[in-house]
Coordinates of C-alpha atoms and ligand atoms in Angstrom, one line a residue:
X1475 CA 96.9 95.6 36.6
X1476 CA 93.7 97.6 38.1
X1477 CA 90.3 97.9 36.9
X1478 CA 87.7 100.2 36.9
X1479 CA 83.9 100.8 37.6
X1480 CA 82.0 103.2 37.5
X1481 CA 77.5 103.2 37.4
X1482 CA 75.3 105.8 37.8
X1483 CA 71.4 105.2 37.4
X1484 CA 67.8 104.0 39.4
X1485 CA 69.8 100.5 40.3
X1486 CA 71.2 99.9 43.3
X1487 CA 74.9 100.8 42.4
X1488 CA 77.3 98.6 45.2
X1489 CA 76.3 95.2 43.9
X1490 CA 76.7 96.2 40.1
X1491 CA 80.0 97.5 40.7
X1492 CA 81.0 94.5 42.3
X1493 CA 79.6 92.5 40.1
X1494 CA 81.5 95.0 37.1
X1495 CA 85.6 94.4 39.4
X1496 CA 84.6 90.5 38.9
X1497 CA 84.6 90.9 35.1
X1498 CA 87.9 92.5 35.9
X1499 CA 89.8 90.1 38.1
X1500 CA 91.6 88.4 35.4
X1501 CA 93.1 91.8 34.6
X1502 CA 95.2 91.6 38.3
X1503 CA 94.7 92.2 41.1
X1504 CA 95.1 92.1 45.6
X1505 CA 93.0 94.5 46.6
X1506 CA 89.4 96.4 46.1
X1507 CA 87.1 99.1 47.7
X1508 CA 83.6 100.6 45.8
X1509 CA 82.7 104.2 46.9
X1510 CA 79.1 105.2 46.6
X1511 CA 77.1 108.6 46.9
X1512 CA 74.4 107.9 50.0
X1513 CA 72.3 110.0 51.7
X1514 CA 73.9 113.1 50.6
X1515 CA 77.6 111.3 51.5
X1516 CA 80.4 109.4 50.2
X1517 CA 80.5 105.5 51.5
X1518 CA 83.7 104.0 51.1
X1519 CA 84.0 99.8 51.3
X1520 CA 87.4 98.4 51.1
X1521 CA 89.7 94.9 51.3
X1522 CA 92.8 93.7 50.9
X1523 CA 92.3 90.5 49.1
X1524 CA 90.1 88.8 46.6
X1525 CA 86.9 90.4 45.6
X1526 CA 84.8 88.0 47.6
X1527 CA 86.3 89.6 50.6
X1528 CA 84.8 92.9 49.7
X1529 CA 81.9 91.5 49.3
X1530 CA 81.5 89.6 52.1
X1531 CA 82.1 92.8 53.8
X1532 CA 79.4 94.5 51.9
X1533 CA 77.1 91.7 52.0
X1534 CA 77.4 91.2 48.6
X1535 CA 76.9 95.8 48.3
X1536 CA 73.9 95.0 49.8
X1537 CA 74.7 97.1 52.9
X1538 CA 75.3 100.1 50.9
X1539 CA 72.9 101.9 49.2
X1540 CA 72.7 104.7 47.1
X1541 CA 72.8 104.8 43.1
X1542 CA 76.0 106.1 41.6
X1543 CA 79.2 105.4 42.6
X1544 CA 83.0 103.8 41.5
X1545 CA 84.4 100.9 42.5
X1546 CA 88.8 99.4 42.1
X1547 CA 90.9 96.3 41.8
X1548 CA 94.1 96.9 42.6
X1549 CA 97.6 95.9 41.4
X1550 CA 99.8 97.2 44.1
X1551 CA 102.8 99.9 42.7
X1552 CA 103.3 102.0 45.5
X1553 CA 102.5 100.7 48.6
X1554 CA 101.8 97.0 49.9
X1555 CA 98.5 95.2 49.2
X1556 CA 96.4 96.9 52.5
X1557 CA 93.0 98.3 53.4
X1558 CA 94.7 101.7 53.8
X1559 CA 96.6 101.1 50.2
X1560 CA 92.8 99.9 48.2
X1561 CA 91.3 102.3 46.0
X1562 CA 88.8 104.6 46.3
X1563 CA 91.0 107.3 48.3
X1564 CA 89.4 110.2 50.0
X1565 CA 90.0 113.4 50.0
X1566 CA 90.9 115.4 53.6
X1567 CA 87.6 116.6 53.7
X1568 CA 85.8 113.5 52.7
X1569 CA 83.7 115.7 49.1
X1570 CA 85.7 113.9 46.8
X1571 CA 86.7 110.0 46.2
X1572 CA 89.2 108.8 43.7
X1573 CA 89.6 105.2 41.7
X1574 CA 92.0 105.6 39.8
X1575 CA 94.4 102.7 37.2
X1576 CA 97.8 104.4 36.2
X1577 CA 101.0 105.8 37.3
X1578 CA 101.2 109.5 38.9
X1579 CA 105.3 110.2 38.2
X1580 CA 105.6 113.8 39.8
X1581 CA 103.4 112.2 42.8
X1582 CA 106.1 112.8 45.6
X1583 CA 107.1 116.5 44.2
X1584 CA 102.8 117.0 44.3
X1585 CA 103.0 114.9 47.4
X1586 CA 105.3 116.9 49.9
X1587 CA 103.5 120.6 47.9
X1588 CA 100.5 119.5 49.2
X1589 CA 101.8 118.1 52.8
X1590 CA 103.0 121.7 53.1
X1591 CA 100.1 123.2 52.6
X1592 CA 98.1 120.8 55.1
X1593 CA 96.7 117.9 54.0
X1594 CA 97.7 114.9 55.4
X1595 CA 98.0 111.1 53.8
X1596 CA 96.8 108.4 55.3
X1597 CA 98.2 105.6 52.3
X1598 CA 101.2 105.3 50.4
X1599 CA 99.8 105.4 46.9
X1600 CA 100.7 108.0 44.4
X1601 CA 96.4 107.9 43.0
X1602 CA 95.9 109.8 47.6
X1603 CA 97.8 113.2 45.7
X1604 CA 94.9 113.3 43.0
X1605 CA 91.9 113.4 45.9
X1606 CA 94.2 115.4 48.2
X1607 CA 94.6 117.9 44.6
X1608 CA 90.9 117.8 44.0
X1609 CA 90.0 119.4 46.9
X1610 CA 93.2 121.3 46.7
X1611 CA 91.8 123.0 42.9
X1612 CA 87.6 123.2 43.6
X1613 CA 86.3 126.7 43.9
X1614 CA 82.9 124.8 43.2
X1615 CA 83.0 123.4 39.9
X1616 CA 84.2 120.1 38.9
X1617 CA 85.2 120.3 35.5
X1618 CA 87.5 123.5 36.1
X1619 CA 88.9 121.4 38.9
X1620 CA 89.6 118.3 36.5
X1621 CA 91.5 120.2 34.5
X1622 CA 93.8 122.1 36.9
X1623 CA 94.4 118.4 37.9
X1624 CA 95.2 116.7 35.2
X1625 CA 97.5 119.6 33.6
X1626 CA 99.3 119.4 37.0
X1627 CA 99.8 115.5 37.0
X1628 CA 102.8 113.3 34.8
X1629 CA 102.1 109.6 34.4
X1630 CA 99.3 107.7 33.3
X1631 CA 95.6 107.9 34.4
X1632 CA 92.5 106.6 34.2
X1633 CA 90.2 108.4 36.7
X1634 CA 86.7 108.4 37.9
X1635 CA 85.4 110.8 40.7
X1636 CA 82.6 111.4 42.8
X1637 CA 81.8 114.8 44.3
X1638 CA 79.4 114.6 47.3
X1639 CA 78.4 118.4 45.8
X1640 CA 77.4 116.5 42.6
X1641 CA 74.7 113.9 43.6
X1642 CA 73.2 113.4 40.4
X1643 CA 76.9 113.2 38.7
X1644 CA 80.3 111.7 38.6
X1645 CA 82.7 112.5 36.4
X1646 CA 86.2 110.3 34.3
X1647 CA 89.0 111.2 32.5
X1648 CA 92.0 109.2 30.7
X1649 CA 95.3 109.6 29.8
X1650 CA 97.6 106.5 28.3
X1651 CA 95.5 104.0 30.5
X1652 CA 92.3 102.1 29.2
X1653 CA 88.3 103.8 30.1
X1654 CA 85.6 103.4 28.2
X1655 CA 81.7 104.6 28.1
X1656 CA 78.6 102.3 28.4
X1657 CA 75.5 103.3 26.9
X1658 CA 72.3 102.2 28.9
X1659 CA 68.8 102.6 28.8
X1660 CA 68.3 105.0 31.9
X1661 CA 72.0 104.8 33.3
X1662 CA 75.4 105.1 32.1
X1663 CA 78.8 103.2 32.9
X1664 CA 82.5 103.9 32.8
X1665 CA 85.5 100.7 33.0
X1666 CA 88.4 99.9 31.9
X1667 CA 86.9 97.2 29.7
X1668 CA 83.5 95.6 27.7
X1669 CA 84.0 92.7 30.0
X1670 CA 82.5 94.7 33.4
X1671 CA 80.0 96.3 32.0
X1672 CA 78.9 94.0 29.0
X1673 CA 75.9 92.3 31.0
X1674 CA 74.3 96.4 30.6
X1675 CA 74.9 97.3 27.3
X1676 CA 76.7 96.6 23.9
X1677 CA 77.0 100.6 23.6
X1678 CA 79.9 102.2 24.0
X1679 CA 82.4 105.6 23.6
X1680 CA 85.9 105.2 23.5
X1681 CA 87.7 108.1 25.4
X1682 CA 90.6 109.3 23.6
X1683 CA 93.4 111.1 25.6
X1684 CA 92.5 113.7 27.9
X1685 CA 89.0 113.5 27.2
X1686 CA 86.8 114.4 30.3
X1687 CA 83.4 112.4 30.5
X1688 CA 80.0 114.0 32.5
X1689 CA 78.2 110.4 33.4
X1690 CA 74.5 111.2 34.8
X1691 CA 71.7 108.5 34.4
X1692 CA 69.9 110.2 31.5
X1693 CA 73.2 111.5 29.7
X1694 CA 77.0 111.5 29.0
X1695 CA 78.6 114.4 27.3
X1696 CA 82.7 114.3 26.5
X1697 CA 84.5 117.5 27.1
X1698 CA 88.4 118.2 26.3
X1699 CA 90.9 120.4 28.1
X1700 CA 88.9 123.4 27.1
X1701 CA 85.7 122.4 28.3
X1702 CA 84.3 122.1 24.5
X1703 CA 82.1 119.4 24.0
X1704 CA 83.3 116.6 21.7
X1705 CA 81.1 114.6 19.7
X1706 CA 81.4 110.9 20.1
X1707 CA 81.0 108.1 17.5
X1708 CA 78.7 105.1 19.0
X1709 CA 80.1 101.9 18.8
X1710 CA 77.9 98.8 19.2
X1711 CA 79.9 95.9 20.8
X1712 CA 79.6 92.1 18.6
X1713 CA 80.1 90.4 21.2
X1714 CA 78.1 87.9 23.0
X1715 CA 78.2 87.6 26.8
X1716 CA 79.1 83.9 27.0
X1717 CA 82.5 85.3 25.4
X1718 CA 84.1 86.4 28.3
X1719 CA 82.6 83.9 30.7
X1720 CA 83.6 80.5 31.7
X1721 CA 81.0 78.8 29.8
X1722 CA 81.3 75.1 31.6
X1723 CA 85.4 75.3 31.6
X1724 CA 87.2 74.8 34.6
X1725 CA 89.6 77.8 33.4
X1726 CA 89.4 80.6 31.3
X1727 CA 92.8 78.8 29.4
X1728 CA 91.3 75.3 28.8
X1729 CA 88.0 77.4 26.9
X1730 CA 90.2 80.0 25.5
X1731 CA 92.6 77.0 23.9
X1732 CA 89.7 75.3 22.3
X1733 CA 88.2 78.8 21.0
X1734 CA 91.7 78.8 18.8
X1735 CA 90.3 77.6 15.1
X1736 CA 87.3 79.9 15.4
X1737 CA 89.4 82.9 16.1
X1738 CA 92.1 81.9 13.7
X1739 CA 89.3 82.2 11.7
X1740 CA 87.5 84.9 12.1
X1741 CA 90.6 86.6 11.6
X1742 CA 91.8 85.0 8.5
X1743 CA 88.8 84.3 7.1
X1744 CA 87.4 88.4 6.2
X1745 CA 90.7 89.7 4.6
X1746 CA 90.6 86.3 2.5
X1747 CA 88.6 87.5 -0.6
X1748 CA 88.5 85.3 -3.9
X1749 CA 91.7 83.8 -3.0
X1750 CA 93.6 86.9 -2.6
X1751 CA 94.6 88.4 0.4
X1752 CA 92.5 91.8 1.1
X1753 CA 93.9 94.2 4.0
X1754 CA 91.6 96.9 3.4
X1755 CA 92.4 97.7 7.3
X1756 CA 96.0 99.3 6.4
X1757 CA 96.7 102.6 4.1
X1758 CA 100.0 100.6 3.5
X1759 CA 100.6 101.2 -0.5
X1760 CA 102.3 98.8 -2.9
X1761 CA 104.8 101.3 -3.6
X1762 CA 105.3 101.9 0.8
X1763 CA 106.1 98.5 0.6
X1764 CA 108.6 98.5 -1.8
X1765 CA 110.6 100.8 0.0
X1766 CA 110.6 99.3 2.9
X1767 CA 114.0 99.3 4.3
X1768 CA 113.7 97.4 7.4
X1769 CA 110.6 96.5 9.7
X1770 CA 111.0 96.1 13.7
X1771 CA 109.0 94.1 15.8
X1772 CA 108.3 95.5 19.3
X1773 CA 106.2 94.0 21.5
X1774 CA 106.6 92.5 25.6
X1775 CA 105.8 88.5 26.1
X1776 CA 104.4 86.8 23.9
X1777 CA 103.4 89.3 21.8
X1778 CA 107.1 89.5 21.5
X1779 CA 107.2 86.0 20.7
X1780 CA 105.2 86.1 17.7
X1781 CA 108.1 88.8 16.7
X1782 CA 110.6 86.3 16.6
X1783 CA 107.9 83.9 14.4
X1784 CA 107.8 87.1 12.4
X1785 CA 111.4 88.2 11.8
X1786 CA 111.7 84.7 10.4
X1787 CA 108.9 84.2 8.3
X1788 CA 108.8 88.3 6.7
X1789 CA 112.8 87.6 6.0
X1790 CA 112.2 84.3 4.2
X1791 CA 109.4 85.2 2.0
X1792 CA 110.1 88.5 1.2
X1793 CA 113.3 89.8 1.9
X1794 CA 113.0 92.8 4.2
X1795 CA 115.4 92.7 7.2
X1796 CA 113.5 92.7 10.5
X1797 CA 114.3 93.2 13.9
X1798 CA 112.5 92.2 16.7
X1799 CA 112.8 93.5 20.2
X1800 CA 111.4 94.1 23.7
X1801 CA 109.3 97.0 24.2
X1802 CA 111.3 97.6 27.6
X1803 CA 114.5 97.6 25.7
X1804 CA 113.2 99.5 22.2
X1805 CA 111.8 102.3 24.2
X1806 CA 115.5 103.1 26.3
X1807 CA 117.5 102.1 23.2
X1808 CA 117.7 105.0 20.9
X1809 CA 116.9 103.0 17.7
X1810 CA 118.3 103.8 14.8
X1811 CA 115.3 104.5 12.6
X1812 CA 115.7 105.7 8.9
X1813 CA 113.4 107.1 6.4
X1814 CA 110.9 104.0 5.0
X1815 CA 111.2 101.8 8.2
X1816 CA 108.6 100.1 9.3
X1817 CA 108.3 99.4 13.1
X1818 CA 105.1 96.7 13.5
X1819 CA 103.9 96.7 17.2
X1820 CA 101.8 93.9 18.4
X1821 CA 99.7 93.6 22.0
X1822 CA 96.9 91.7 23.1
X1823 CA 95.1 94.5 25.1
X1824 CA 96.5 97.4 23.4
X1825 CA 97.5 98.8 26.8
X1826 CA 101.1 97.3 28.0
X1827 CA 102.7 100.4 28.8
X1828 CA 106.0 99.1 27.4
X1829 CA 104.6 98.9 23.9
X1830 CA 102.9 101.9 24.1
X1831 CA 106.0 103.8 25.1
X1832 CA 108.2 102.3 22.4
X1833 CA 105.3 103.1 20.1
X1834 CA 105.6 106.6 20.8
X1835 CA 109.3 106.5 20.9
X1836 CA 109.1 104.5 17.3
X1837 CA 106.9 107.3 16.2
X1838 CA 109.2 109.8 18.0
X1839 CA 111.4 108.9 15.2
X1840 CA 109.8 109.5 12.4
X1841 CA 108.4 106.1 11.8
X1842 CA 105.0 104.3 10.8
X1843 CA 103.3 101.7 13.1
X1844 CA 101.4 99.0 12.0
X1845 CA 100.3 97.5 15.1
X1846 CA 98.3 94.4 15.6
X1847 CA 96.1 94.6 18.7
X1848 CA 93.0 92.4 19.6
X1849 CA 91.1 95.3 22.2
X1850 CA 89.1 98.2 19.7
X1851 CA 89.9 101.1 20.7
X1852 CA 92.5 100.6 23.3
X1853 CA 95.5 103.3 23.6
X1854 CA 98.0 101.3 20.7
X1855 CA 95.4 101.2 18.3
X1856 CA 94.3 105.0 18.7
X1857 CA 98.4 105.5 18.3
X1858 CA 99.2 103.4 15.4
X1859 CA 99.0 105.0 11.6
X1860 CA 97.6 101.1 10.8
X1861 CA 96.0 98.7 12.4
X1862 CA 95.2 95.3 11.9
X1863 CA 93.0 93.7 14.1
X1864 CA 92.6 90.6 15.3
X1865 CA 89.4 88.7 16.4
X1866 CA 90.4 87.1 19.2
X1867 CA 87.3 88.4 20.9
X1868 CA 88.1 88.7 24.8
X1869 CA 90.6 87.1 26.1
X1870 CA 90.5 86.8 30.4
X1871 CA 93.4 84.5 31.0
X1872 CA 96.7 85.7 31.8
X1873 CA 98.4 83.1 30.1
X1874 CA 97.8 84.2 26.2
X1875 CA 97.0 81.5 23.8
X1876 CA 93.8 82.6 21.3
X1877 CA 95.5 85.8 20.9
X1878 CA 98.9 85.1 20.7
X1879 CA 97.7 82.2 17.6
X1880 CA 95.2 85.0 15.8
X1881 CA 98.6 87.2 15.8
X1882 CA 100.3 84.6 13.9
X1883 CA 97.4 84.2 11.5
X1884 CA 98.1 88.3 11.3
X1885 CA 102.0 87.7 10.6
X1886 CA 100.6 85.0 8.2
X1887 CA 98.3 87.7 6.5
X1888 CA 101.2 90.7 6.6
X1889 CA 104.4 88.2 5.2
X1890 CA 102.4 86.9 2.3
X1891 CA 100.8 90.0 1.6
X1892 CA 103.9 92.1 1.3
X1893 CA 106.2 89.3 -0.5
X1894 CA 103.1 89.3 -3.3
X1895 CA 103.6 92.7 -3.7
X1896 CA 107.3 92.1 -4.0
X1897 CA 107.2 90.0 -6.6
X1898 CA 108.7 87.7 -4.2
X1899 CA 105.9 84.7 -5.1
X1900 CA 104.9 82.7 -8.2
X1901 CA 101.1 82.8 -8.1
X1902 CA 101.4 79.5 -7.7
X1903 CA 102.5 79.4 -4.3
X1904 CA 101.1 82.4 -3.4
X1905 CA 97.5 81.0 -4.2
X1906 CA 99.4 77.7 -2.0
X1907 CA 100.3 79.5 1.1
X1908 CA 96.5 81.4 1.6
X1909 CA 95.3 77.8 1.0
X1910 CA 97.7 76.3 3.5
X1911 CA 96.3 79.3 5.9
X1912 CA 92.7 78.8 5.8
X1913 CA 93.2 75.5 6.7
X1914 CA 95.1 76.0 10.1
X1915 CA 91.9 76.2 12.3
X1916 CA 91.0 72.2 10.6
X1917 CA 94.8 71.5 11.5
X1918 CA 94.2 73.2 15.1
X1919 CA 90.8 71.4 16.2
X1920 CA 92.2 68.4 15.0
X1921 CA 95.5 68.4 17.4
X1922 CA 93.4 69.3 19.9
X1923 CA 91.3 66.3 19.7
X1924 CA 94.3 64.7 21.3
X1925 CA 94.6 66.5 24.5
X1926 CA 94.6 63.5 26.4
X1927 CA 97.8 62.5 24.7
X1928 CA 99.3 65.8 26.3
X1929 CA 97.8 64.6 30.3
X1930 CA 99.2 61.9 30.2
X1931 CA 102.8 63.4 29.5
X1932 CA 102.1 66.4 32.1
X1933 CA 101.2 63.6 34.9
X1934 CA 104.8 61.8 33.7
X1935 CA 106.4 65.5 34.6
X1936 CA 104.6 68.0 36.4
X1937 CA 107.5 67.1 38.8
X1938 CA 109.9 68.4 37.4
X1939 CA 112.4 71.0 38.9
X1940 CA 113.4 72.4 35.5
X1941 CA 112.0 71.8 32.0
X1942 CA 114.2 72.8 28.7
X1943 CA 112.6 73.7 25.6
X1944 CA 114.6 73.6 22.2
X1945 CA 114.3 73.9 18.7
X1946 CA 115.9 75.5 15.9
X1947 CA 114.7 79.0 13.7
X1948 CA 110.8 78.8 13.7
X1949 CA 111.1 75.6 15.7
X1950 CA 113.2 78.0 18.6
X1951 CA 110.8 81.0 18.3
X1952 CA 108.2 78.0 18.8
X1953 CA 109.8 77.2 22.1
X1954 CA 110.2 80.5 23.6
X1955 CA 106.5 80.5 23.8
X1956 CA 106.3 77.3 25.2
X1957 CA 108.7 77.6 27.8
X1958 CA 107.0 81.0 28.9
X1959 CA 103.9 79.4 28.7
X1960 CA 104.8 76.3 30.9
X1961 CA 105.8 78.3 33.5
X1962 CA 104.4 81.1 34.0
X1963 CA 101.3 78.8 35.3
X1964 CA 103.0 76.1 36.2
X1965 CA 106.2 77.6 38.4
X1966 CA 108.4 75.1 37.0
X1967 CA 111.6 77.0 35.7
X1968 CA 112.2 76.7 32.1
X1969 CA 114.7 77.7 30.1
X1970 CA 114.2 77.8 25.6
X1971 CA 116.8 77.6 23.9
X1972 CA 118.2 77.3 20.3
X1973 CA 119.1 73.8 19.5
X1974 CA 122.9 74.8 18.1
X1975 CA 123.3 77.1 21.4
X1976 CA 122.7 74.9 24.4
X1977 CA 126.8 73.1 24.4
X1978 CA 127.5 76.9 24.5
X1979 CA 127.1 76.3 28.1
X1980 CA 123.5 75.1 29.1
X1981 CA 124.0 72.0 28.8
X1982 CA 125.9 71.1 31.9
X1983 CA 122.4 71.7 33.1
X1984 CA 121.9 69.0 31.5
X1985 CA 121.0 66.1 34.5
X1986 CA 119.9 62.2 35.1
X1987 CA 115.7 62.6 34.2
X1988 CA 116.2 66.9 33.0
X1989 CA 113.0 67.5 31.0
X1990 CA 114.0 68.9 27.3
X1991 CA 110.8 69.0 25.3
X1992 CA 112.5 69.1 21.6
X1993 CA 110.8 71.0 18.5
X1994 CA 111.9 69.4 15.1
X1995 CA 109.0 70.3 12.5
X1996 CA 111.1 72.0 10.0
X1997 CA 112.1 69.5 6.9
X1998 CA 115.4 71.5 6.3
X1999 CA 116.4 71.9 10.1
X2000 CA 115.5 68.5 11.5
X2001 CA 118.9 66.5 11.1
X2002 CA 120.0 69.0 13.1
X2003 CA 117.9 69.1 15.6
X2004 CA 117.6 65.4 16.1
X2005 CA 121.7 65.6 16.7
X2006 CA 121.1 67.9 19.3
X2007 CA 118.7 65.5 20.8
X2008 CA 121.6 62.4 20.7
X2009 CA 124.0 65.0 22.9
X2010 CA 121.1 66.2 25.9
X2011 CA 120.2 62.0 25.6
X2012 CA 123.8 61.2 26.4
X2013 CA 124.0 63.5 29.7
X2014 CA 120.9 61.4 30.3
X2015 CA 118.3 63.6 29.6
X2016 CA 114.5 62.6 28.9
X2017 CA 112.8 64.1 25.9
X2018 CA 109.9 64.8 24.7
X2019 CA 109.9 65.6 20.8
X2020 CA 107.0 67.8 19.0
X2021 CA 107.0 66.9 15.2
X2022 CA 105.2 66.4 12.1
X2023 CA 103.5 63.3 10.4
X2024 CA 106.0 63.1 7.7
X2025 CA 109.1 62.5 10.7
X2026 CA 109.3 59.3 11.1
X2027 CA 112.7 59.0 13.0
X2028 CA 112.0 61.0 15.7
X2029 CA 111.0 58.1 17.9
X2030 CA 114.1 56.5 17.3
X2031 CA 115.5 59.6 19.5
X2032 CA 113.4 60.2 21.5
X2033 CA 111.4 59.0 24.5
X2034 CA 107.9 61.1 23.6
X2035 CA 106.6 61.9 20.2
X2036 CA 103.9 64.5 19.6
X2037 CA 103.5 65.0 16.3
X2038 CA 101.4 67.9 14.3
X2039 CA 99.4 67.3 11.2
X2040 CA 101.4 68.9 7.8
X2041 CA 101.6 72.3 6.9
X2042 CA 103.3 75.2 5.2
X2043 CA 107.1 75.3 7.0
X2044 CA 106.4 78.8 7.7
X2045 CA 102.9 78.0 9.3
X2046 CA 104.0 75.4 11.5
X2047 CA 104.0 77.4 14.2
X2048 CA 100.9 77.5 14.4
X2049 CA 100.5 73.9 15.3
X2050 CA 103.6 73.9 16.8
X2051 CA 102.5 75.8 20.0
X2052 CA 99.2 74.2 20.8
X2053 CA 100.4 70.8 22.3
X2054 CA 102.8 73.3 24.3
X2055 CA 99.9 75.7 25.6
X2056 CA 97.9 72.0 26.6
X2057 CA 101.1 70.7 28.4
X2058 CA 101.3 73.5 30.6
X2059 CA 97.9 73.9 31.7
X2060 CA 98.0 70.3 32.7
X2061 CA 101.6 70.5 34.5
X2062 CA 99.8 73.7 36.4
X2063 CA 96.1 71.7 36.9
X2064 CA 98.3 69.0 38.4
X2065 CA 100.5 71.3 40.4
X2066 CA 96.8 72.7 42.2
X2067 CA 98.2 76.0 40.5
X2068 CA 96.1 79.7 40.1
X2069 CA 96.1 79.0 36.4
X2070 CA 94.0 81.9 35.5
X2071 CA 95.8 83.5 37.9
X2072 CA 98.9 83.1 38.1
X2073 CA 101.0 84.6 41.2
X2074 CA 103.1 88.1 40.2
X2075 CA 101.1 88.7 36.7
X2076 CA 98.3 90.5 35.5
X2077 CA 96.5 90.0 32.3
X2078 CA 97.6 93.8 30.9
X2079 CA 100.8 95.4 32.2
X2080 CA 100.2 99.3 32.2
X2081 CA 102.7 100.1 34.4
X2082 CA 106.4 100.4 33.3
Ligands
LIG2828 C1 101.6 85.1 28.1 O1 100.8 84.8 28.4 C2 101.0 86.9 28.7 N1 100.5 87.1 28.8 C3 102.2 88.0 28.6 O2 103.5 87.7 28.3 C4 101.7 89.0 27.2 O3 101.6 88.6 26.1 C5 102.8 89.9 27.4 O4 102.0 91.1 28.7 C6 102.0 91.1 26.7 O5 100.9 91.9 26.8 P1 100.3 92.5 25.2 O6 99.8 91.5 24.5 O7 98.4 92.8 26.1 O8 101.1 93.8 24.5

């Protein structure tokens, strides 16, 4: 979704803004623009389409001078992608330029009010009301105007604002949309995320909701809504710049698939000490765990699919009831949350609007929130009682892979940690489970060695019109993810079904040549799934089975078989998902799809 970059310093701003915006492209966008303060006025350039259109228009920013500016990539919500609707938006007198990420929910009422007062609108966006509101409230002090604006607007926003009366500073603020401050030497930045400024600085401030920041080239001051200065703690990002670069790979997605062994290791290693799981990050006591009545897991998309795995694993290991819900439903279902219920929220970005709203809904009902988040200091992390970070590093491809895998790893740690505290595991079982978790990175690496096998299978099926994924229990949970991975990047219709449910309707869609990917890794339910494979084969399906090395008889029923290494039953999803990610990737690649930026999708879904 929308991305923001702001710069003030001694260098020409426009090329820095364009370069920063290019690092935010992965968030999804359909137009882009910059505003730079130059020669006592604000100069604006914007263009529909990819960033290179704007780059061409401005000769890579070289034609726009000035050392202070703001930039934006827009993912259209209010009004189609067009030059007029692209940000920055300018107030009527040209005094203010505004970039915005988020949604102003009361913009229609505000627009009417401003129109009645003589303001003219040239775009269809909600953001333009902010530019005019600044103008309306401005009485010579930009901070006073900003306070009045944010008191007036409802919704979510990260704002960057230039005012032509302030040649040496610009201001920014955020609420429920991400914005960080980058601290440089004689230059400072704001950005929607760290990747946009990593090339220039690793020192950052995370902003809380409604904190306003005034940036000069040699100072950064943060204020609350009472105009009191707020002391901020400086964080130093330890990512390597290369973490957010393609590094020779054709696509970020493949790079991130390959990074999974390291990402899983980085996530689990610091939390296993002397053969025990140590979750220093959380304040949940043994007493709290013993008192848990029920667990909700709430998330969207792939993170929700991790929750489905989590339900099976936590219920099996801890015997605590778990309900998994997609956040967009949970937030409006008036959830029945009782004392001692725990809500686990899962999100890579930590800024998904529905997940954040669901978290707030759960909190309003008195729930305790434990979140699993990848982006440090993100809104979801900030709003949670406890956070366990996944150490996946920056994930750029829209289709998640390494974030999914690290979220799974955290679910395993939580399940085993709680099971041990509840006395549900013998010391032997606990030790075995931990050593099996520790073995996961090497097993994932082993599967990645046979990429060509999946490339071959993709070459056989990339022309399919529809592909089904089936499995039971944990295999069903992974089917959901395999199906999503395929469809989101290859645009092939796909559905995931609990294998036993197929014959209650969906089996009528199976015809000669339909590909069914059958996951049958678990020991207990292997034969059951094999029966389902026979059912679809009898109706003409071609079957690709995915199973462990132990199950030799899969070859007897399936047309193609992909084997994964053996592992503890609960941990198999971490392995099963890898061939499915590769299959989706290669199918999309053979179809010539834009793998890292699939159509209509955004990496961070910051609108409802
Ligand atoms: C999956 O590949 C997608 N990118 C999507 O389903 C994603 O998992 C979902 O939007 C949730 O995002 P989050 O983890 O950042 O909250």
